[in-house]
Short mmCIF file of C-alpha atoms in Angstrom, two decimals:
data_model
loop_
_atom_site.label_atom_id
_atom_site.label_comp_id
_atom_site.label_asym_id
_atom_site.label_seq_id
_atom_site.Cartn_x
_atom_site.Cartn_y
_atom_site.Cartn_z
CA MET O 18 52.70 -32.38 18.45
CA LEU O 19 56.14 -31.60 17.13
CA GLN O 20 55.95 -30.70 13.34
CA LEU O 21 59.47 -30.98 11.68
CA THR O 22 59.11 -32.63 8.53
CA ASN O 23 60.76 -30.63 5.65
CA ARG O 24 61.30 -27.54 7.89
CA LYS O 25 64.83 -26.00 7.47
CA VAL O 26 66.54 -26.12 10.70
CA LEU O 27 69.88 -24.46 11.66
CA VAL O 28 71.69 -26.41 14.52
CA LEU O 29 74.13 -24.10 16.43
CA GLY O 30 76.99 -25.76 18.11
CA LEU O 31 78.45 -29.29 17.76
CA GLY O 32 79.24 -30.69 21.07
CA ASP O 33 77.46 -33.44 22.47
CA THR O 34 74.01 -31.70 22.54
CA GLY O 35 74.56 -30.38 19.01
CA LEU O 36 74.99 -33.99 17.63
CA SER O 37 71.89 -35.30 19.49
CA LEU O 38 69.81 -32.31 17.94
CA VAL O 39 71.16 -33.37 14.46
CA ARG O 40 70.12 -36.99 15.03
CA PHE O 41 66.85 -36.11 16.58
CA LEU O 42 65.78 -33.47 13.82
CA LEU O 43 66.78 -35.86 11.16
CA ARG O 44 64.60 -38.63 12.54
CA HIS O 45 61.66 -36.14 12.52
CA GLY O 46 62.17 -35.34 8.83
CA ALA O 47 63.64 -31.85 9.08
CA SER O 48 66.14 -30.54 6.61
CA VAL O 49 69.30 -29.82 8.77
CA THR O 50 72.35 -27.45 8.33
CA VAL O 51 74.92 -27.19 11.22
CA ALA O 52 77.17 -24.15 12.14
CA ASP O 53 79.89 -23.83 15.00
CA SER O 54 81.58 -20.73 15.77
CA ARG O 55 84.81 -22.71 16.42
CA GLU O 56 87.19 -23.48 13.63
CA ALA O 57 87.52 -27.12 14.78
CA PRO O 58 84.63 -28.16 16.74
CA PRO O 59 85.22 -31.16 19.18
CA HIS O 60 82.95 -33.60 17.24
CA ALA O 61 83.67 -32.53 13.58
CA THR O 62 85.33 -35.94 12.51
CA ARG O 63 82.38 -37.94 14.14
CA PHE O 64 79.83 -35.60 12.65
CA HIS O 65 81.26 -36.00 8.99
CA ALA O 66 81.32 -39.76 9.62
CA GLU O 67 77.87 -40.13 10.87
CA PHE O 68 76.24 -37.33 8.67
CA PRO O 69 78.51 -37.15 5.52
CA ALA O 70 75.57 -35.23 3.48
CA ILE O 71 74.85 -32.51 6.03
CA GLN O 72 76.57 -29.16 5.51
CA LEU O 73 78.83 -27.96 8.52
CA HIS O 74 79.81 -24.32 8.72
CA THR O 75 82.70 -23.65 11.00
CA GLY O 76 84.24 -20.43 12.27
CA PRO O 77 82.61 -17.15 12.98
CA PHE O 78 78.90 -17.09 12.15
CA GLN O 79 78.05 -15.71 8.79
CA ASP O 80 74.81 -14.05 7.85
CA GLN O 81 73.88 -16.16 4.81
CA ILE O 82 73.63 -19.29 7.07
CA PHE O 83 70.75 -17.61 8.94
CA SER O 84 68.75 -16.61 5.88
CA ALA O 85 65.89 -18.94 4.57
CA ILE O 86 65.61 -20.97 7.84
CA ASP O 87 62.47 -21.97 9.50
CA MET O 88 63.93 -22.59 12.90
CA ILE O 89 67.15 -22.69 15.02
CA ALA O 90 68.10 -25.54 17.32
CA ILE O 91 70.54 -24.23 19.71
CA SER O 92 73.08 -25.77 21.86
CA PRO O 93 73.35 -24.59 25.62
CA GLY O 94 76.76 -23.30 24.94
CA VAL O 95 75.61 -20.75 22.38
CA PRO O 96 74.29 -17.62 23.93
CA LEU O 97 70.76 -16.20 22.84
CA ALA O 98 72.42 -12.91 22.85
CA ASP O 99 74.69 -13.68 19.94
CA PRO O 100 74.00 -10.87 17.31
CA HIS O 101 73.11 -13.37 14.57
CA VAL O 102 70.71 -15.34 16.86
CA ALA O 103 69.13 -12.09 18.30
CA ALA O 104 68.62 -10.72 14.49
CA ALA O 105 66.90 -14.08 13.64
CA VAL O 106 64.60 -13.93 16.72
CA ALA O 107 63.71 -10.30 15.73
CA ARG O 108 62.70 -11.54 12.33
CA GLY O 109 60.38 -14.12 14.03
CA VAL O 110 62.46 -17.24 13.52
CA PRO O 111 61.75 -19.66 16.48
CA VAL O 112 64.56 -20.88 18.74
CA ALA O 113 64.47 -24.10 20.58
CA GLY O 114 67.00 -25.99 22.93
CA ASP O 115 67.15 -29.73 23.20
CA VAL O 116 65.18 -29.85 26.54
CA GLU O 117 62.19 -27.78 24.63
CA LEU O 118 62.13 -30.26 21.81
CA PHE O 119 62.31 -33.17 24.29
CA ALA O 120 59.43 -31.73 26.23
CA ILE O 121 57.20 -31.24 23.25
CA ALA O 122 58.06 -34.70 21.71
CA LEU O 123 57.61 -36.49 25.11
CA GLY O 124 54.18 -34.95 26.12
CA SER O 125 52.80 -37.16 28.88
CA ALA O 126 54.37 -40.39 27.96
CA ALA O 127 56.58 -40.48 31.13
CA LYS O 128 56.81 -38.64 34.35
CA VAL O 129 59.78 -36.07 34.61
CA LEU O 130 61.69 -34.94 37.70
CA ALA O 131 63.70 -31.81 37.20
CA ILE O 132 66.80 -30.44 38.89
CA THR O 133 68.53 -27.27 38.69
CA GLY O 134 70.70 -24.90 40.81
CA SER O 135 74.19 -23.35 40.99
CA ASN O 136 75.46 -26.12 43.29
CA GLY O 137 74.36 -29.90 44.09
CA LYS O 138 72.22 -30.60 41.10
CA SER O 139 74.33 -33.53 39.74
CA THR O 140 74.37 -35.29 43.03
CA VAL O 141 70.58 -34.52 43.76
CA THR O 142 69.86 -36.03 40.08
CA GLU O 143 71.98 -39.19 40.77
CA MET O 144 70.34 -39.62 44.19
CA ALA O 145 66.83 -39.32 42.95
CA GLY O 146 67.72 -41.72 40.04
CA ALA O 147 68.84 -44.20 42.44
CA MET O 148 65.79 -43.76 44.70
CA CYS O 149 63.33 -44.24 41.70
CA ARG O 150 65.17 -47.43 40.61
CA THR O 151 65.29 -48.85 44.21
CA ALA O 152 61.47 -48.03 44.23
CA GLY O 153 61.09 -50.21 41.32
CA LEU O 154 60.57 -47.65 38.50
CA LYS O 155 62.07 -48.06 35.03
CA THR O 156 64.31 -44.82 35.30
CA THR O 157 66.42 -42.78 32.83
CA VAL O 158 68.88 -40.16 34.17
CA ALA O 159 69.85 -37.47 31.60
CA GLY O 160 70.52 -33.83 30.75
CA ASN O 161 73.45 -31.71 31.78
CA ILE O 162 74.87 -34.65 33.90
CA GLY O 163 75.87 -36.58 30.77
CA LEU O 164 73.51 -38.28 28.42
CA PRO O 165 71.65 -35.65 26.11
CA VAL O 166 67.87 -35.67 26.76
CA LEU O 167 67.24 -36.24 22.97
CA ASP O 168 69.59 -39.21 22.80
CA ALA O 169 67.79 -40.58 26.13
CA LEU O 170 64.36 -39.99 24.38
CA MET O 171 65.24 -41.70 21.01
CA GLU O 172 66.59 -44.65 23.06
CA ALA O 173 63.35 -44.79 24.94
CA GLU O 174 61.21 -44.64 21.79
CA GLN O 175 63.35 -47.58 20.45
CA ASN O 176 63.38 -49.68 23.59
CA GLY O 177 60.30 -48.71 25.60
CA MET O 178 59.60 -45.63 27.53
CA PRO O 179 60.89 -45.34 31.10
CA ASP O 180 58.45 -44.74 33.92
CA VAL O 181 60.38 -41.54 34.84
CA PHE O 182 63.21 -39.20 33.51
CA VAL O 183 65.22 -37.75 36.06
CA LEU O 184 66.79 -34.58 34.41
CA GLU O 185 69.68 -32.21 35.51
CA LEU O 186 68.92 -28.90 33.76
CA SER O 187 71.32 -25.99 33.50
CA SER O 188 70.30 -22.41 33.23
CA PHE O 189 71.58 -22.31 29.81
CA GLN O 190 69.25 -25.19 28.71
CA LEU O 191 66.35 -23.58 30.43
CA GLU O 192 66.69 -20.24 28.84
CA THR O 193 65.07 -21.94 25.56
CA THR O 194 62.56 -23.98 27.47
CA SER O 195 58.95 -23.17 27.75
CA SER O 196 57.00 -26.49 27.43
CA LEU O 197 58.43 -28.60 30.25
CA ASP O 198 55.65 -29.81 32.47
CA ALA O 199 57.65 -31.80 35.30
CA SER O 200 55.75 -33.72 37.95
CA ALA O 201 58.06 -32.04 40.39
CA ALA O 202 60.93 -29.53 39.81
CA VAL O 203 63.65 -28.55 42.51
CA LEU O 204 65.76 -25.16 42.43
CA LEU O 205 68.30 -26.03 44.94
CA ASN O 206 70.14 -22.60 45.20
CA ILE O 207 71.32 -19.64 43.27
CA SER O 208 74.66 -18.35 43.76
CA GLU O 209 76.82 -16.12 41.53
CA ASP O 210 77.81 -18.17 38.45
CA HIS O 211 78.06 -17.69 34.84
CA LEU O 212 77.94 -13.90 35.28
CA ASP O 213 80.29 -13.87 32.30
CA ARG O 214 77.10 -14.78 30.33
CA TYR O 215 74.15 -13.22 31.99
CA ALA O 216 73.60 -9.45 32.24
CA GLY O 217 73.22 -9.91 36.25
CA MET O 218 71.76 -12.11 38.91
CA GLU O 219 68.04 -11.26 37.93
CA HIS O 220 68.59 -12.44 34.38
CA TYR O 221 70.45 -15.79 35.71
CA SER O 222 67.50 -16.20 37.94
CA ALA O 223 64.94 -15.86 35.35
CA ALA O 224 66.58 -18.56 33.38
CA LYS O 225 66.47 -21.01 36.36
CA ASN O 226 62.87 -20.10 37.08
CA ARG O 227 61.47 -21.58 33.52
CA ILE O 228 62.08 -25.10 35.32
CA PHE O 229 58.62 -24.32 36.86
CA HIS O 230 56.50 -23.92 33.86
CA GLY O 231 53.61 -26.39 33.94
CA SER O 232 51.67 -27.65 37.07
CA GLY O 233 53.94 -29.98 39.00
CA VAL O 234 55.16 -29.68 42.69
CA GLN O 235 57.66 -26.74 43.34
CA ILE O 236 60.49 -27.69 45.69
CA LEU O 237 62.37 -24.49 46.99
CA ASN O 238 65.24 -23.82 49.21
CA ARG O 239 63.74 -21.79 52.15
CA ALA O 240 67.28 -20.53 53.08
CA ASP O 241 67.55 -18.71 49.50
CA ALA O 242 65.50 -15.71 49.21
CA ARG O 243 66.00 -15.46 45.42
CA THR O 244 64.70 -19.18 45.10
CA MET O 245 61.71 -18.60 47.46
CA ALA O 246 60.54 -15.63 45.41
CA MET O 247 59.73 -18.06 42.82
CA ALA O 248 57.05 -19.73 44.54
CA LEU O 249 53.77 -19.53 42.07
CA PRO O 250 50.22 -19.04 43.11
CA GLY O 251 47.99 -22.08 42.85
CA ARG O 252 50.95 -24.50 42.92
CA GLN O 253 52.05 -27.03 45.69
CA VAL O 254 55.06 -25.52 47.02
CA GLU O 255 57.44 -27.50 49.41
CA THR O 256 60.52 -26.28 51.03
CA ILE O 257 63.93 -27.77 51.97
CA GLY O 258 66.37 -26.46 54.53
CA LEU O 259 68.93 -27.40 57.18
CA ASP O 260 66.77 -26.03 59.89
CA ALA O 261 63.67 -27.38 61.38
CA PRO O 262 60.86 -27.88 59.00
CA THR O 263 58.57 -24.88 58.91
CA GLY O 264 55.22 -26.63 57.78
CA GLU O 265 53.90 -30.25 57.78
CA HIS O 266 54.93 -30.59 53.95
CA ASP O 267 58.44 -28.99 54.26
CA TRP O 268 61.61 -30.90 54.83
CA GLY O 269 64.55 -30.13 56.98
CA ILE O 270 66.61 -31.44 59.94
CA LEU O 271 65.39 -32.31 63.50
CA LYS O 272 67.58 -33.12 66.63
CA GLN O 273 66.75 -35.92 68.85
CA ASP O 274 68.76 -37.56 71.64
CA GLY O 275 71.81 -35.83 70.51
CA GLN O 276 71.40 -37.06 66.69
CA GLN O 277 70.44 -35.11 63.66
CA TRP O 278 67.61 -36.38 61.54
CA LEU O 279 66.40 -35.85 58.16
CA ALA O 280 62.70 -34.98 58.66
CA GLN O 281 59.42 -33.93 57.12
CA GLY O 282 57.07 -31.75 59.07
CA THR O 283 57.46 -33.26 62.73
CA LYS O 284 58.35 -36.81 61.46
CA HIS O 285 61.76 -38.10 62.10
CA LEU O 286 62.87 -39.98 58.82
CA LEU O 287 66.54 -41.18 58.82
CA PRO O 288 69.53 -40.24 61.13
CA ILE O 289 72.12 -38.29 59.07
CA SER O 290 74.76 -40.61 60.43
CA GLN O 291 73.25 -43.24 58.28
CA LEU O 292 74.11 -41.20 54.97
CA PRO O 293 77.50 -42.53 53.46
CA LEU O 294 78.24 -38.93 52.09
CA ALA O 295 80.20 -36.50 54.41
CA GLY O 296 78.82 -32.79 55.00
CA LEU O 297 75.60 -31.00 55.64
CA HIS O 298 75.33 -30.09 52.11
CA ASN O 299 74.85 -33.81 51.33
CA ALA O 300 71.91 -33.81 53.85
CA ALA O 301 70.38 -30.85 52.19
CA ASN O 302 70.84 -32.95 48.67
CA ALA O 303 69.23 -36.08 50.21
CA LEU O 304 66.21 -33.76 51.40
CA ALA O 305 65.85 -32.49 47.90
CA ALA O 306 66.00 -36.09 46.30
CA LEU O 307 63.25 -37.20 48.75
CA ALA O 308 61.03 -34.33 48.19
CA LEU O 309 61.20 -35.11 44.50
CA CYS O 310 60.49 -38.61 44.71
CA ARG O 311 57.65 -38.26 47.52
CA ALA O 312 55.98 -35.86 45.02
CA ILE O 313 55.45 -38.77 42.58
CA GLN O 314 54.10 -40.75 45.71
CA LEU O 315 57.11 -43.19 45.99
CA PRO O 316 57.07 -45.30 49.26
CA LEU O 317 59.73 -43.95 51.77
CA ALA O 318 61.54 -47.43 52.70
CA PRO O 319 63.27 -47.83 49.26
CA LEU O 320 64.17 -44.30 49.11
CA PHE O 321 66.08 -44.61 52.63
CA ASP O 322 67.62 -47.82 51.13
CA ALA O 323 68.94 -45.96 48.24
CA LEU O 324 70.29 -43.17 50.48
CA ARG O 325 72.15 -45.64 52.66
CA HIS O 326 73.97 -47.04 49.54
CA PHE O 327 74.50 -43.99 47.71
CA LYS O 328 78.27 -43.43 47.08
CA GLY O 329 78.21 -39.92 45.59
CA LEU O 330 79.97 -38.56 42.60
CA PRO O 331 83.61 -38.09 41.53
CA HIS O 332 85.27 -34.69 42.27
CA ARG O 333 82.45 -33.59 44.54
CA VAL O 334 84.04 -33.47 48.15
CA GLU O 335 85.52 -36.95 47.25
CA LYS O 336 87.97 -38.53 49.84
CA VAL O 337 91.58 -39.10 48.07
CA ALA O 338 93.72 -40.21 50.99
CA GLU O 339 94.67 -39.67 54.66
CA ILE O 340 98.28 -38.93 55.43
CA ASP O 341 99.53 -38.46 59.05
CA GLY O 342 95.87 -37.91 60.37
CA ILE O 343 95.04 -35.30 57.67
CA THR O 344 92.41 -36.02 54.97
CA PHE O 345 92.64 -34.75 51.63
CA TYR O 346 89.48 -33.97 49.66
CA ASP O 347 88.74 -33.44 46.05
CA ASP O 348 86.02 -30.90 45.34
CA SER O 349 87.30 -29.78 41.87
CA LYS O 350 83.61 -29.59 40.61
CA GLY O 351 83.25 -26.65 43.14
CA THR O 352 83.59 -24.07 40.27
CA ASN O 353 81.88 -21.16 41.99
CA VAL O 354 81.70 -19.49 45.25
CA GLY O 355 78.51 -21.22 46.57
CA ALA O 356 79.95 -24.66 46.18
CA THR O 357 83.01 -23.68 48.09
CA VAL O 358 81.32 -22.08 50.92
CA ALA O 359 78.91 -25.37 51.14
CA ALA O 360 81.76 -27.58 51.15
CA LEU O 361 83.71 -25.71 53.87
CA ILE O 362 80.60 -25.52 56.15
CA GLY O 363 80.10 -29.27 55.55
CA MET O 364 83.27 -30.19 56.94
CA PRO O 365 83.40 -31.29 60.52
CA CYS O 366 87.03 -30.09 61.21
CA LYS O 367 89.51 -27.34 60.35
CA VAL O 368 90.28 -27.03 56.59
CA VAL O 369 93.24 -26.07 54.70
CA LEU O 370 91.65 -24.83 51.35
CA ILE O 371 93.08 -24.72 47.91
CA ALA O 372 91.14 -22.09 45.87
CA GLY O 373 91.57 -20.14 42.75
CA GLY O 374 91.39 -20.15 38.95
CA ASP O 375 89.23 -18.40 36.43
CA GLY O 376 86.58 -16.52 38.71
CA LYS O 377 84.12 -15.75 35.75
CA GLY O 378 83.45 -12.25 37.12
CA GLN O 379 82.20 -13.50 40.49
CA ASP O 380 82.08 -11.59 43.90
CA PHE O 381 84.33 -13.64 46.15
CA SER O 382 83.25 -11.80 49.31
CA PRO O 383 80.84 -14.67 50.49
CA LEU O 384 83.96 -16.77 51.23
CA ALA O 385 85.31 -14.58 53.92
CA PRO O 386 82.83 -15.55 56.83
CA ALA O 387 83.09 -19.31 56.03
CA VAL O 388 86.83 -19.06 55.69
CA ALA O 389 87.24 -17.06 58.84
CA GLN O 390 85.15 -19.86 60.92
CA HIS O 391 86.29 -23.06 59.10
CA ALA O 392 89.84 -22.62 57.59
CA ARG O 393 93.20 -23.18 59.15
CA ALA O 394 94.92 -21.70 56.03
CA VAL O 395 94.10 -20.88 52.42
CA VAL O 396 96.53 -21.79 49.39
CA LEU O 397 95.80 -19.60 46.48
CA ILE O 398 96.18 -20.68 42.83
CA GLY O 399 95.50 -19.68 39.34
CA ARG O 400 94.49 -16.43 37.65
CA ASP O 401 92.19 -14.97 40.40
CA GLY O 402 93.89 -16.23 43.18
CA ALA O 403 95.04 -12.64 44.30
CA ARG O 404 91.59 -11.55 43.96
CA ILE O 405 90.44 -14.21 46.37
CA GLY O 406 93.19 -13.25 48.51
CA ALA O 407 92.13 -9.67 48.58
CA VAL O 408 88.54 -10.42 50.27
CA LEU O 409 90.14 -13.01 52.64
CA LYS O 410 92.98 -10.64 54.08
CA ASN O 411 91.12 -9.82 57.24
CA CYS O 412 90.00 -13.45 58.20
CA GLY O 413 92.80 -14.08 60.40
CA VAL O 414 94.17 -17.09 58.55
CA PRO O 415 97.34 -17.49 56.63
CA LEU O 416 97.12 -16.99 52.86
CA LEU O 417 99.80 -18.84 50.73
CA ARG O 418 100.17 -18.22 46.89
CA ALA O 419 101.21 -21.44 45.00
CA GLY O 420 102.50 -21.48 41.40
CA SER O 421 101.37 -25.04 40.55
CA MET O 422 98.89 -27.66 41.94
CA GLU O 423 101.88 -29.67 43.32
CA GLU O 424 103.17 -26.71 45.06
CA ALA O 425 99.64 -26.11 46.58
CA VAL O 426 99.61 -29.72 47.93
CA GLN O 427 102.91 -29.30 49.62
CA PHE O 428 102.04 -26.07 51.06
CA SER O 429 98.72 -27.57 52.53
CA ARG O 430 100.37 -30.36 53.95
CA GLN O 431 102.75 -28.02 55.84
CA GLN O 432 99.87 -25.78 57.20
CA ALA O 433 97.41 -28.87 58.05
CA GLN O 434 97.38 -30.37 61.54
CA ALA O 435 96.41 -33.92 62.40
CA GLY O 436 92.61 -34.10 62.33
CA ASP O 437 92.39 -31.39 59.81
CA ALA O 438 91.16 -31.66 56.15
CA VAL O 439 92.80 -30.37 52.98
CA LEU O 440 90.37 -29.37 50.53
CA LEU O 441 90.55 -28.58 47.00
CA SER O 442 87.39 -26.52 46.22
CA PRO O 443 88.64 -23.83 43.89
CA ALA O 444 85.35 -21.60 43.65
CA CYS O 445 86.57 -21.03 40.07
CA ALA O 446 86.50 -22.55 36.60
CA SER O 447 89.69 -24.50 35.72
CA PHE O 448 90.56 -23.18 32.18
CA ASP O 449 93.45 -20.83 33.16
CA MET O 450 95.52 -23.66 34.30
CA PHE O 451 93.82 -26.93 33.17
CA ARG O 452 91.75 -28.62 30.43
CA ASN O 453 88.75 -28.81 32.61
CA TYR O 454 87.88 -29.47 36.21
CA VAL O 455 88.44 -33.24 35.82
CA HIS O 456 92.12 -32.63 34.83
CA ARG O 457 92.54 -30.28 37.85
CA ALA O 458 91.10 -33.00 39.94
CA GLU O 459 93.70 -35.61 38.48
CA THR O 460 96.50 -33.32 38.98
CA PHE O 461 95.35 -32.66 42.60
CA ILE O 462 94.99 -36.41 43.13
CA SER O 463 98.37 -37.29 41.62
CA ALA O 464 100.17 -34.74 43.77
CA VAL O 465 98.56 -36.11 46.99
CA GLN O 466 99.45 -39.70 45.76
CA GLN O 467 103.08 -38.51 45.29
CA LEU O 468 102.98 -36.99 48.86
CA ASP O 469 101.82 -40.25 50.20
CA MET O 470 104.49 -42.33 48.58
CA GLU O 471 107.20 -39.95 50.06
CA HIS O 472 105.48 -40.22 53.37
CA GLN O 473 105.72 -44.06 53.34
CA HIS O 474 109.27 -43.94 52.49
#
C-alpha cells in the first residue's frame, strides 16, 4: 500500500508528468516541493495558478533542495544519472516515477496491458485500446502516448475503474518502475535510440526489460535477438514476427492462395489486405495487439472488427496527397533508424526518402541495405544529413542535400516517378530545425500542399 501522508517528496521536472505527480502526491497527503532545471518550465504559469502554496525551484538543481527529503518523484525527462539524484540515491533516498506510483496504487483493481519498444508502440497501444473497447471492456489508454498514468488513475478513482488500462511505456518511465505486474506486456523491438542518455545498448535494453516484472504473459519479437534474450523462466512467452509462426502459441504471417494472412500457429486469422493501414510493419503491429488482447482471453471476432476499422495515428506513415501518380507520406514520428528502416521495407513501391535532423548519436549504417533495396533517391536535411549521406554513398542511389523542407519536397518531386512514394521518415529528432516532430510534419504537409496547388494551376 502506498504510504505518502506527511512524507516530504521532491518532484523533479514540471512537464505533463510532473504536474500529474504533484496532483497525485497532494491527494495522498504528501508534503511536496517541485524543481525543474529549466529557467522557464513549460507549465510554470499553470502550476502557480493550480498550486499557489507550493514552492517551485527553477534553474540548475541546488544541493539544498535535496536535503531533508523522504523521496524523489522523478519525471521521465530527468536522468537518474543526474549528480544530485545519484547522490540522493546513494544516501538511501527512494526514487519513483509516475508508472511505479501508479502500479503500487492500482494493485489488482484493473488489468494492465503494457507496450514498449523503440518503434510502433503508440500504434500498438491505440490498436489494443480499440480492440478492448470493441470487445466490450471499459478501457483507458494512457502513458507515454499522452494522458499521464496518474491523471488516468485519479480520474478512474473518481468515475469508476476501467476493466483494463492499456499503457504505452517509454524506457525513461521504465527505468524507475519495479512494481508493475501487467497481465501481458510486449517489447516490440530495440533499435538505437536515446543513446545520448544511455551508456550503451545494454543499458537501454535493461530499462526496457523492466516491463516484464511480475507474472504476466511476455510477448517478444522473434526477429530481434536482444528482445528474445529477455524471455524469463517459468513465464508464458509468445513471439511475434513477419515470418510463419514457430509454435502453436506464436504469431506471424502465413501465405495461402497468393494472399498473406495474420496467423497464430497454423491458424489463418485475417487477410492482411483487410487491414486499412499500409505496410508490413503495421501487420506486425496488428499481431502484437492481437497477442496482448488474447492474453486476457478476449474473443477474436471483435478484435478483427477493431483492426478492420483502425485508421492509424497522425505522422506515422500517413498519406498526405497524391500528385501525378506520386504518393506523399508523412512519417515524421520516425525519429530513429529502426523506424525509418521499417517504413521503407513496408512500402510496396520505390521510395524517394527525405531523412536527416538531430541523430542523437545513432549508428546510421542499418539504413544502407534498406535504401539500396527500396529507395529511388534520398534527400538529406538537417544537422546530421551529411552523416547519413556518408553511410549511403555506396547504395547506388542519388543523394541530394536540401537546405529546407520546402526544397526537400521540390527535389523529391523531381526525383520521383509515377507509381513511386515520397516518404518523410527522418530517422532523427527534429530539434535542429523544428520545434518538434509535429512542427516538422506540418512544414512537410504545407510544402506538399503548395506543390499540389502549383500542379493544379
